[in-house]
Amino acid sequence: DMNKKAKEDSSDKGMDNTKKRKAGSRMKRMYKRKKTDVDLEEEEKLKTFLKIVPDEEGIIDYEVLDKKFPIIIWESKFYHYDRHGAEGIYYKIFKSDGSSRWIKTFSEMVTRFDRLDLVELYNLVMQKFETTTPEGVDLIL
């Protein structure tokens, strides 16, 4: 009788595990579907960068198309002195999608941005300082 009861209990447990596994795999499938929807939305956002609009004369300047950056501009702002007496300057980075971020240090920027953002910011800075050389540029770039 004891062996029979133990087998029934173990078979009940096995059924519960099977049900749990099935529910878990269903959740994975649902997650994959959501992930593809997010990917499609991201694709739509990126398509806005591929839109080519000719000027009044109908001419397309291909050089300008080559230099379109999602990061538009940045500004710096003094906020406070820190506990060591150093100025607390923050930089606000504006992107073409309307979003912006406040950053205090370069290392913070590296952790928050992806590689594409960093490359685009570097290109934007280099473009801004094509004709002039700012003080200490060799330390920054």
PDB file of N, CA and C in Angstrom, residues 27-111:
ATOM      1  N   MET A  27       4.689  31.318 -21.926  1.00  0.00           N
ATOM      2  CA  MET A  27       5.144  32.663 -21.576  1.00  0.00           C
ATOM      3  C   MET A  27       6.349  33.057 -22.429  1.00  0.00           C
ATOM      4  N   LYS A  28       7.234  32.100 -22.698  1.00  0.00           N
ATOM      5  CA  LYS A  28       8.394  32.389 -23.542  1.00  0.00           C
ATOM      6  C   LYS A  28       7.951  32.763 -24.952  1.00  0.00           C
ATOM      7  N   ARG A  29       6.960  32.029 -25.478  1.00  0.00           N
ATOM      8  CA  ARG A  29       6.460  32.349 -26.819  1.00  0.00           C
ATOM      9  C   ARG A  29       5.841  33.731 -26.844  1.00  0.00           C
ATOM     10  N   MET A  30       5.077  34.075 -25.798  1.00  0.00           N
ATOM     11  CA  MET A  30       4.457  35.397 -25.736  1.00  0.00           C
ATOM     12  C   MET A  30       5.529  36.475 -25.654  1.00  0.00           C
ATOM     13  N   TYR A  31       6.594  36.233 -24.890  1.00  0.00           N
ATOM     14  CA  TYR A  31       7.677  37.196 -24.765  1.00  0.00           C
ATOM     15  C   TYR A  31       8.360  37.408 -26.116  1.00  0.00           C
ATOM     16  N   LYS A  32       8.551  36.320 -26.864  1.00  0.00           N
ATOM     17  CA  LYS A  32       9.179  36.445 -28.173  1.00  0.00           C
ATOM     18  C   LYS A  32       8.327  37.295 -29.100  1.00  0.00           C
ATOM     19  N   ARG A  33       7.013  37.129 -29.033  1.00  0.00           N
ATOM     20  CA  ARG A  33       6.125  37.942 -29.856  1.00  0.00           C
ATOM     21  C   ARG A  33       6.242  39.409 -29.486  1.00  0.00           C
ATOM     22  N   LYS A  34       6.261  39.697 -28.195  1.00  0.00           N
ATOM     23  CA  LYS A  34       6.393  41.085 -27.760  1.00  0.00           C
ATOM     24  C   LYS A  34       7.721  41.663 -28.208  1.00  0.00           C
ATOM     25  N   LYS A  35       8.748  40.860 -28.150  1.00  0.00           N
ATOM     26  CA  LYS A  35      10.072  41.318 -28.536  1.00  0.00           C
ATOM     27  C   LYS A  35      10.085  41.695 -30.013  1.00  0.00           C
ATOM     28  N   THR A  36       9.421  40.931 -30.843  1.00  0.00           N
ATOM     29  CA  THR A  36       9.400  41.258 -32.257  1.00  0.00           C
ATOM     30  C   THR A  36       8.592  42.521 -32.506  1.00  0.00           C
ATOM     31  N   ASP A  37       7.535  42.759 -31.738  1.00  0.00           N
ATOM     32  CA  ASP A  37       6.776  43.995 -31.872  1.00  0.00           C
ATOM     33  C   ASP A  37       7.646  45.195 -31.535  1.00  0.00           C
ATOM     34  N   VAL A  38       8.451  45.080 -30.494  1.00  0.00           N
ATOM     35  CA  VAL A  38       9.358  46.162 -30.108  1.00  0.00           C
ATOM     36  C   VAL A  38      10.386  46.390 -31.211  1.00  0.00           C
ATOM     37  N   ASP A  39      10.882  45.309 -31.788  1.00  0.00           N
ATOM     38  CA  ASP A  39      11.846  45.427 -32.878  1.00  0.00           C
ATOM     39  C   ASP A  39      11.222  46.141 -34.075  1.00  0.00           C
ATOM     40  N   LEU A  40       9.966  45.835 -34.359  1.00  0.00           N
ATOM     41  CA  LEU A  40       9.287  46.495 -35.471  1.00  0.00           C
ATOM     42  C   LEU A  40       9.127  47.987 -35.212  1.00  0.00           C
ATOM     43  N   GLU A  41       8.807  48.359 -33.968  1.00  0.00           N
ATOM     44  CA  GLU A  41       8.695  49.776 -33.626  1.00  0.00           C
ATOM     45  C   GLU A  41      10.038  50.480 -33.798  1.00  0.00           C
ATOM     46  N   GLU A  42      11.103  49.835 -33.379  1.00  0.00           N
ATOM     47  CA  GLU A  42      12.449  50.401 -33.525  1.00  0.00           C
ATOM     48  C   GLU A  42      12.795  50.570 -35.002  1.00  0.00           C
ATOM     49  N   GLU A  43      12.394  49.602 -35.811  1.00  0.00           N
ATOM     50  CA  GLU A  43      12.632  49.680 -37.243  1.00  0.00           C
ATOM     51  C   GLU A  43      11.919  50.881 -37.844  1.00  0.00           C
ATOM     52  N   GLU A  44      10.681  51.119 -37.410  1.00  0.00           N
ATOM     53  CA  GLU A  44       9.917  52.265 -37.900  1.00  0.00           C
ATOM     54  C   GLU A  44      10.600  53.578 -37.530  1.00  0.00           C
ATOM     55  N   LYS A  45      11.135  53.651 -36.305  1.00  0.00           N
ATOM     56  CA  LYS A  45      11.852  54.860 -35.885  1.00  0.00           C
ATOM     57  C   LYS A  45      13.073  55.093 -36.767  1.00  0.00           C
ATOM     58  N   LEU A  46      13.792  54.016 -37.066  1.00  0.00           N
ATOM     59  CA  LEU A  46      15.000  54.146 -37.873  1.00  0.00           C
ATOM     60  C   LEU A  46      14.686  54.517 -39.319  1.00  0.00           C
ATOM     61  N   LYS A  47      13.510  54.145 -39.796  1.00  0.00           N
ATOM     62  CA  LYS A  47      13.130  54.484 -41.163  1.00  0.00           C
ATOM     63  C   LYS A  47      13.001  55.991 -41.354  1.00  0.00           C
ATOM     64  N   THR A  48      12.708  56.732 -40.266  1.00  0.00           N
ATOM     65  CA  THR A  48      12.610  58.192 -40.387  1.00  0.00           C
ATOM     66  C   THR A  48      13.951  58.795 -40.778  1.00  0.00           C
ATOM     67  N   PHE A  49      15.053  58.145 -40.401  1.00  0.00           N
ATOM     68  CA  PHE A  49      16.371  58.643 -40.776  1.00  0.00           C
ATOM     69  C   PHE A  49      16.687  58.362 -42.241  1.00  0.00           C
ATOM     70  N   LEU A  50      15.991  57.416 -42.828  1.00  0.00           N
ATOM     71  CA  LEU A  50      16.240  57.062 -44.221  1.00  0.00           C
ATOM     72  C   LEU A  50      15.389  57.872 -45.200  1.00  0.00           C
ATOM     73  N   LYS A  51      14.480  58.672 -44.683  1.00  0.00           N
ATOM     74  CA  LYS A  51      13.587  59.453 -45.531  1.00  0.00           C
ATOM     75  C   LYS A  51      14.386  60.544 -46.255  1.00  0.00           C
ATOM     76  N   ILE A  52      14.304  60.585 -47.572  1.00  0.00           N
ATOM     77  CA  ILE A  52      15.026  61.571 -48.374  1.00  0.00           C
ATOM     78  C   ILE A  52      14.028  62.607 -48.875  1.00  0.00           C
ATOM     79  N   VAL A  53      14.274  63.867 -48.524  1.00  0.00           N
ATOM     80  CA  VAL A  53      13.401  64.964 -48.928  1.00  0.00           C
ATOM     81  C   VAL A  53      14.217  65.924 -49.786  1.00  0.00           C
ATOM     82  N   PRO A  54      13.890  66.076 -51.069  1.00  0.00           N
ATOM     83  CA  PRO A  54      14.644  67.006 -51.914  1.00  0.00           C
ATOM     84  C   PRO A  54      14.354  68.458 -51.540  1.00  0.00           C
ATOM     85  N   ASP A  55      15.287  69.367 -51.868  1.00  0.00           N
ATOM     86  CA  ASP A  55      15.070  70.789 -51.583  1.00  0.00           C
ATOM     87  C   ASP A  55      14.089  71.378 -52.592  1.00  0.00           C
ATOM     88  N   GLU A  56      13.945  72.720 -52.585  1.00  0.00           N
ATOM     89  CA  GLU A  56      12.947  73.386 -53.441  1.00  0.00           C
ATOM     90  C   GLU A  56      13.171  73.101 -54.925  1.00  0.00           C
ATOM     91  N   GLU A  57      14.438  72.978 -55.316  1.00  0.00           N
ATOM     92  CA  GLU A  57      14.761  72.748 -56.723  1.00  0.00           C
ATOM     93  C   GLU A  57      14.683  71.268 -57.100  1.00  0.00           C
ATOM     94  N   GLY A  58      14.418  70.416 -56.142  1.00  0.00           N
ATOM     95  CA  GLY A  58      14.328  68.986 -56.413  1.00  0.00           C
ATOM     96  C   GLY A  58      15.674  68.289 -56.430  1.00  0.00           C
ATOM     97  N   ILE A  59      16.714  68.982 -55.934  1.00  0.00           N
ATOM     98  CA  ILE A  59      18.063  68.414 -55.934  1.00  0.00           C
ATOM     99  C   ILE A  59      18.337  67.772 -54.575  1.00  0.00           C
ATOM    100  N   ILE A  60      18.951  66.621 -54.599  1.00  0.00           N
ATOM    101  CA  ILE A  60      19.310  65.924 -53.361  1.00  0.00           C
ATOM    102  C   ILE A  60      20.815  66.063 -53.150  1.00  0.00           C
ATOM    103  N   ASP A  61      21.204  66.610 -52.008  1.00  0.00           N
ATOM    104  CA  ASP A  61      22.617  66.771 -51.671  1.00  0.00           C
ATOM    105  C   ASP A  61      23.063  65.525 -50.909  1.00  0.00           C
ATOM    106  N   TYR A  62      23.793  64.649 -51.596  1.00  0.00           N
ATOM    107  CA  TYR A  62      24.174  63.369 -51.000  1.00  0.00           C
ATOM    108  C   TYR A  62      25.213  63.526 -49.899  1.00  0.00           C
ATOM    109  N   GLU A  63      26.000  64.608 -49.936  1.00  0.00           N
ATOM    110  CA  GLU A  63      26.991  64.840 -48.879  1.00  0.00           C
ATOM    111  C   GLU A  63      26.292  65.106 -47.551  1.00  0.00           C
ATOM    112  N   VAL A  64      25.195  65.845 -47.593  1.00  0.00           N
ATOM    113  CA  VAL A  64      24.422  66.122 -46.379  1.00  0.00           C
ATOM    114  C   VAL A  64      23.797  64.835 -45.851  1.00  0.00           C
ATOM    115  N   LEU A  65      23.319  63.980 -46.740  1.00  0.00           N
ATOM    116  CA  LEU A  65      22.723  62.714 -46.312  1.00  0.00           C
ATOM    117  C   LEU A  65      23.731  61.850 -45.570  1.00  0.00           C
ATOM    118  N   ASP A  66      24.981  61.952 -45.946  1.00  0.00           N
ATOM    119  CA  ASP A  66      26.021  61.149 -45.312  1.00  0.00           C
ATOM    120  C   ASP A  66      26.312  61.604 -43.887  1.00  0.00           C
ATOM    121  N   LYS A  67      25.981  62.854 -43.532  1.00  0.00           N
ATOM    122  CA  LYS A  67      26.343  63.395 -42.224  1.00  0.00           C
ATOM    123  C   LYS A  67      25.139  63.662 -41.334  1.00  0.00           C
ATOM    124  N   LYS A  68      24.094  62.878 -41.438  1.00  0.00           N
ATOM    125  CA  LYS A  68      22.919  63.064 -40.584  1.00  0.00           C
ATOM    126  C   LYS A  68      23.111  62.275 -39.299  1.00  0.00           C
ATOM    127  N   PHE A  69      23.043  62.953 -38.156  1.00  0.00           N
ATOM    128  CA  PHE A  69      23.294  62.325 -36.867  1.00  0.00           C
ATOM    129  C   PHE A  69      22.038  62.333 -36.006  1.00  0.00           C
ATOM    130  N   PRO A  70      21.761  61.243 -35.294  1.00  0.00           N
ATOM    131  CA  PRO A  70      20.648  61.267 -34.344  1.00  0.00           C
ATOM    132  C   PRO A  70      20.887  62.219 -33.171  1.00  0.00           C
ATOM    133  N   ILE A  71      22.156  62.499 -32.818  1.00  0.00           N
ATOM    134  CA  ILE A  71      22.445  63.476 -31.770  1.00  0.00           C
ATOM    135  C   ILE A  71      22.535  64.837 -32.434  1.00  0.00           C
ATOM    136  N   ILE A  72      21.687  65.772 -32.007  1.00  0.00           N
ATOM    137  CA  ILE A  72      21.606  67.067 -32.657  1.00  0.00           C
ATOM    138  C   ILE A  72      22.595  68.065 -32.072  1.00  0.00           C
ATOM    139  N   ILE A  73      22.558  68.254 -30.774  1.00  0.00           N
ATOM    140  CA  ILE A  73      23.329  69.316 -30.142  1.00  0.00           C
ATOM    141  C   ILE A  73      23.532  68.976 -28.677  1.00  0.00           C
ATOM    142  N   TRP A  74      24.402  69.695 -28.020  1.00  0.00           N
ATOM    143  CA  TRP A  74      24.587  69.532 -26.589  1.00  0.00           C
ATOM    144  C   TRP A  74      24.810  70.898 -25.972  1.00  0.00           C
ATOM    145  N   GLU A  75      24.548  71.038 -24.724  1.00  0.00           N
ATOM    146  CA  GLU A  75      24.794  72.288 -24.000  1.00  0.00           C
ATOM    147  C   GLU A  75      25.342  71.937 -22.626  1.00  0.00           C
ATOM    148  N   SER A  76      26.100  72.862 -22.055  1.00  0.00           N
ATOM    149  CA  SER A  76      26.629  72.628 -20.713  1.00  0.00           C
ATOM    150  C   SER A  76      26.041  73.664 -19.770  1.00  0.00           C
ATOM    151  N   LYS A  77      25.904  73.302 -18.509  1.00  0.00           N
ATOM    152  CA  LYS A  77      25.284  74.191 -17.538  1.00  0.00           C
ATOM    153  C   LYS A  77      25.931  73.974 -16.173  1.00  0.00           C
ATOM    154  N   PHE A  78      26.278  75.073 -15.515  1.00  0.00           N
ATOM    155  CA  PHE A  78      26.850  75.002 -14.176  1.00  0.00           C
ATOM    156  C   PHE A  78      25.706  74.881 -13.170  1.00  0.00           C
ATOM    157  N   TYR A  79      25.803  73.943 -12.240  1.00  0.00           N
ATOM    158  CA  TYR A  79      24.754  73.765 -11.245  1.00  0.00           C
ATOM    159  C   TYR A  79      25.199  74.090  -9.833  1.00  0.00           C
ATOM    160  N   HIS A  80      26.340  73.597  -9.413  1.00  0.00           N
ATOM    161  CA  HIS A  80      26.746  73.781  -8.019  1.00  0.00           C
ATOM    162  C   HIS A  80      28.217  73.446  -7.858  1.00  0.00           C
ATOM    163  N   TYR A  81      28.762  73.747  -6.697  1.00  0.00           N
ATOM    164  CA  TYR A  81      30.108  73.294  -6.350  1.00  0.00           C
ATOM    165  C   TYR A  81      29.970  71.999  -5.564  1.00  0.00           C
ATOM    166  N   ASP A  82      30.822  71.036  -5.859  1.00  0.00           N
ATOM    167  CA  ASP A  82      30.755  69.788  -5.101  1.00  0.00           C
ATOM    168  C   ASP A  82      31.500  69.932  -3.778  1.00  0.00           C
ATOM    169  N   ARG A  83      31.583  68.873  -3.021  1.00  0.00           N
ATOM    170  CA  ARG A  83      32.168  68.950  -1.679  1.00  0.00           C
ATOM    171  C   ARG A  83      33.654  69.273  -1.699  1.00  0.00           C
ATOM    172  N   HIS A  84      34.322  69.117  -2.837  1.00  0.00           N
ATOM    173  CA  HIS A  84      35.741  69.442  -2.946  1.00  0.00           C
ATOM    174  C   HIS A  84      35.955  70.841  -3.512  1.00  0.00           C
ATOM    175  N   GLY A  85      34.885  71.561  -3.777  1.00  0.00           N
ATOM    176  CA  GLY A  85      34.986  72.914  -4.308  1.00  0.00           C
ATOM    177  C   GLY A  85      35.056  72.989  -5.823  1.00  0.00           C
ATOM    178  N   ALA A  86      34.944  71.849  -6.501  1.00  0.00           N
ATOM    179  CA  ALA A  86      34.971  71.838  -7.964  1.00  0.00           C
ATOM    180  C   ALA A  86      33.582  72.173  -8.504  1.00  0.00           C
ATOM    181  N   GLU A  87      33.567  72.797  -9.677  1.00  0.00           N
ATOM    182  CA  GLU A  87      32.288  73.154 -10.293  1.00  0.00           C
ATOM    183  C   GLU A  87      31.541  71.895 -10.722  1.00  0.00           C
ATOM    184  N   GLY A  88      30.247  71.888 -10.482  1.00  0.00           N
ATOM    185  CA  GLY A  88      29.407  70.778 -10.920  1.00  0.00           C
ATOM    186  C   GLY A  88      28.760  71.139 -12.239  1.00  0.00           C
ATOM    187  N   ILE A  89      29.434  70.828 -13.336  1.00  0.00           N
ATOM    188  CA  ILE A  89      28.918  71.149 -14.666  1.00  0.00           C
ATOM    189  C   ILE A  89      28.307  69.886 -15.263  1.00  0.00           C
ATOM    190  N   TYR A  90      27.098  70.038 -15.776  1.00  0.00           N
ATOM    191  CA  TYR A  90      26.405  68.923 -16.413  1.00  0.00           C
ATOM    192  C   TYR A  90      26.231  69.242 -17.888  1.00  0.00           C
ATOM    193  N   TYR A  91      26.237  68.215 -18.712  1.00  0.00           N
ATOM    194  CA  TYR A  91      26.058  68.373 -20.147  1.00  0.00           C
ATOM    195  C   TYR A  91      24.746  67.721 -20.544  1.00  0.00           C
ATOM    196  N   LYS A  92      23.957  68.454 -21.313  1.00  0.00           N
ATOM    197  CA  LYS A  92      22.681  67.919 -21.783  1.00  0.00           C
ATOM    198  C   LYS A  92      22.842  67.564 -23.257  1.00  0.00           C
ATOM    199  N   ILE A  93      22.600  66.308 -23.572  1.00  0.00           N
ATOM    200  CA  ILE A  93      22.723  65.805 -24.940  1.00  0.00           C
ATOM    201  C   ILE A  93      21.316  65.666 -25.506  1.00  0.00           C
ATOM    202  N   PHE A  94      21.059  66.340 -26.638  1.00  0.00           N
ATOM    203  CA  PHE A  94      19.749  66.275 -27.289  1.00  0.00           C
ATOM    204  C   PHE A  94      19.840  65.346 -28.493  1.00  0.00           C
ATOM    205  N   LYS A  95      18.832  64.481 -28.639  1.00  0.00           N
ATOM    206  CA  LYS A  95      18.785  63.574 -29.781  1.00  0.00           C
ATOM    207  C   LYS A  95      17.665  64.013 -30.718  1.00  0.00           C
ATOM    208  N   SER A  96      17.740  63.556 -31.959  1.00  0.00           N
ATOM    209  CA  SER A  96      16.768  63.976 -32.961  1.00  0.00           C
ATOM    210  C   SER A  96      15.362  63.455 -32.684  1.00  0.00           C
ATOM    211  N   ASP A  97      15.224  62.416 -31.876  1.00  0.00           N
ATOM    212  CA  ASP A  97      13.889  61.905 -31.560  1.00  0.00           C
ATOM    213  C   ASP A  97      13.208  62.713 -30.454  1.00  0.00           C
ATOM    214  N   GLY A  98      13.863  63.788 -29.981  1.00  0.00           N
ATOM    215  CA  GLY A  98      13.271  64.654 -28.958  1.00  0.00           C
ATOM    216  C   GLY A  98      13.717  64.328 -27.550  1.00  0.00           C
ATOM    217  N   SER A  99      14.387  63.224 -27.348  1.00  0.00           N
ATOM    218  CA  SER A  99      14.835  62.861 -26.005  1.00  0.00           C
ATOM    219  C   SER A  99      16.135  63.587 -25.674  1.00  0.00           C
ATOM    220  N   SER A 100      16.432  63.664 -24.386  1.00  0.00           N
ATOM    221  CA  SER A 100      17.681  64.285 -23.951  1.00  0.00           C
ATOM    222  C   SER A 100      18.153  63.608 -22.674  1.00  0.00           C
ATOM    223  N   ARG A 101      19.441  63.774 -22.372  1.00  0.00           N
ATOM    224  CA  ARG A 101      20.039  63.188 -21.170  1.00  0.00           C
ATOM    225  C   ARG A 101      20.995  64.186 -20.546  1.00  0.00           C
ATOM    226  N   TRP A 102      21.015  64.218 -19.213  1.00  0.00           N
ATOM    227  CA  TRP A 102      21.987  65.015 -18.475  1.00  0.00           C
ATOM    228  C   TRP A 102      23.130  64.107 -18.079  1.00  0.00           C
ATOM    229  N   ILE A 103      24.348  64.549 -18.341  1.00  0.00           N
ATOM    230  CA  ILE A 103      25.532  63.753 -18.059  1.00  0.00           C
ATOM    231  C   ILE A 103      26.554  64.634 -17.355  1.00  0.00           C
ATOM    232  N   LYS A 104      27.213  64.100 -16.343  1.00  0.00           N
ATOM    233  CA  LYS A 104      28.223  64.877 -15.623  1.00  0.00           C
ATOM    234  C   LYS A 104      29.636  64.568 -16.099  1.00  0.00           C
ATOM    235  N   THR A 105      29.961  63.324 -16.315  1.00  0.00           N
ATOM    236  CA  THR A 105      31.320  62.955 -16.699  1.00  0.00           C
ATOM    237  C   THR A 105      31.309  62.103 -17.957  1.00  0.00           C
ATOM    238  N   PHE A 106      32.460  62.028 -18.586  1.00  0.00           N
ATOM    239  CA  PHE A 106      32.588  61.211 -19.787  1.00  0.00           C
ATOM    240  C   PHE A 106      32.349  59.741 -19.478  1.00  0.00           C
ATOM    241  N   SER A 107      32.850  59.284 -18.326  1.00  0.00           N
ATOM    242  CA  SER A 107      32.659  57.870 -17.977  1.00  0.00           C
ATOM    243  C   SER A 107      31.181  57.546 -17.772  1.00  0.00           C
ATOM    244  N   GLU A 108      30.416  58.504 -17.257  1.00  0.00           N
ATOM    245  CA  GLU A 108      28.968  58.303 -17.117  1.00  0.00           C
ATOM    246  C   GLU A 108      28.320  58.215 -18.492  1.00  0.00           C
ATOM    247  N   MET A 109      28.793  59.051 -19.424  1.00  0.00           N
ATOM    248  CA  MET A 109      28.250  59.033 -20.771  1.00  0.00           C
ATOM    249  C   MET A 109      28.527  57.685 -21.434  1.00  0.00           C
ATOM    250  N   VAL A 110      29.714  57.153 -21.231  1.00  0.00           N
ATOM    251  CA  VAL A 110      30.077  55.873 -21.839  1.00  0.00           C
ATOM    252  C   VAL A 110      29.168  54.757 -21.343  1.00  0.00           C
ATOM    253  N   THR A 111      28.816  54.793 -20.052  1.00  0.00           N
ATOM    254  CA  THR A 111      27.960  53.733 -19.517  1.00  0.00           C
ATOM    255  C   THR A 111      26.509  53.882 -19.946  1.00  0.00           C
TER     256      THR A 111
END
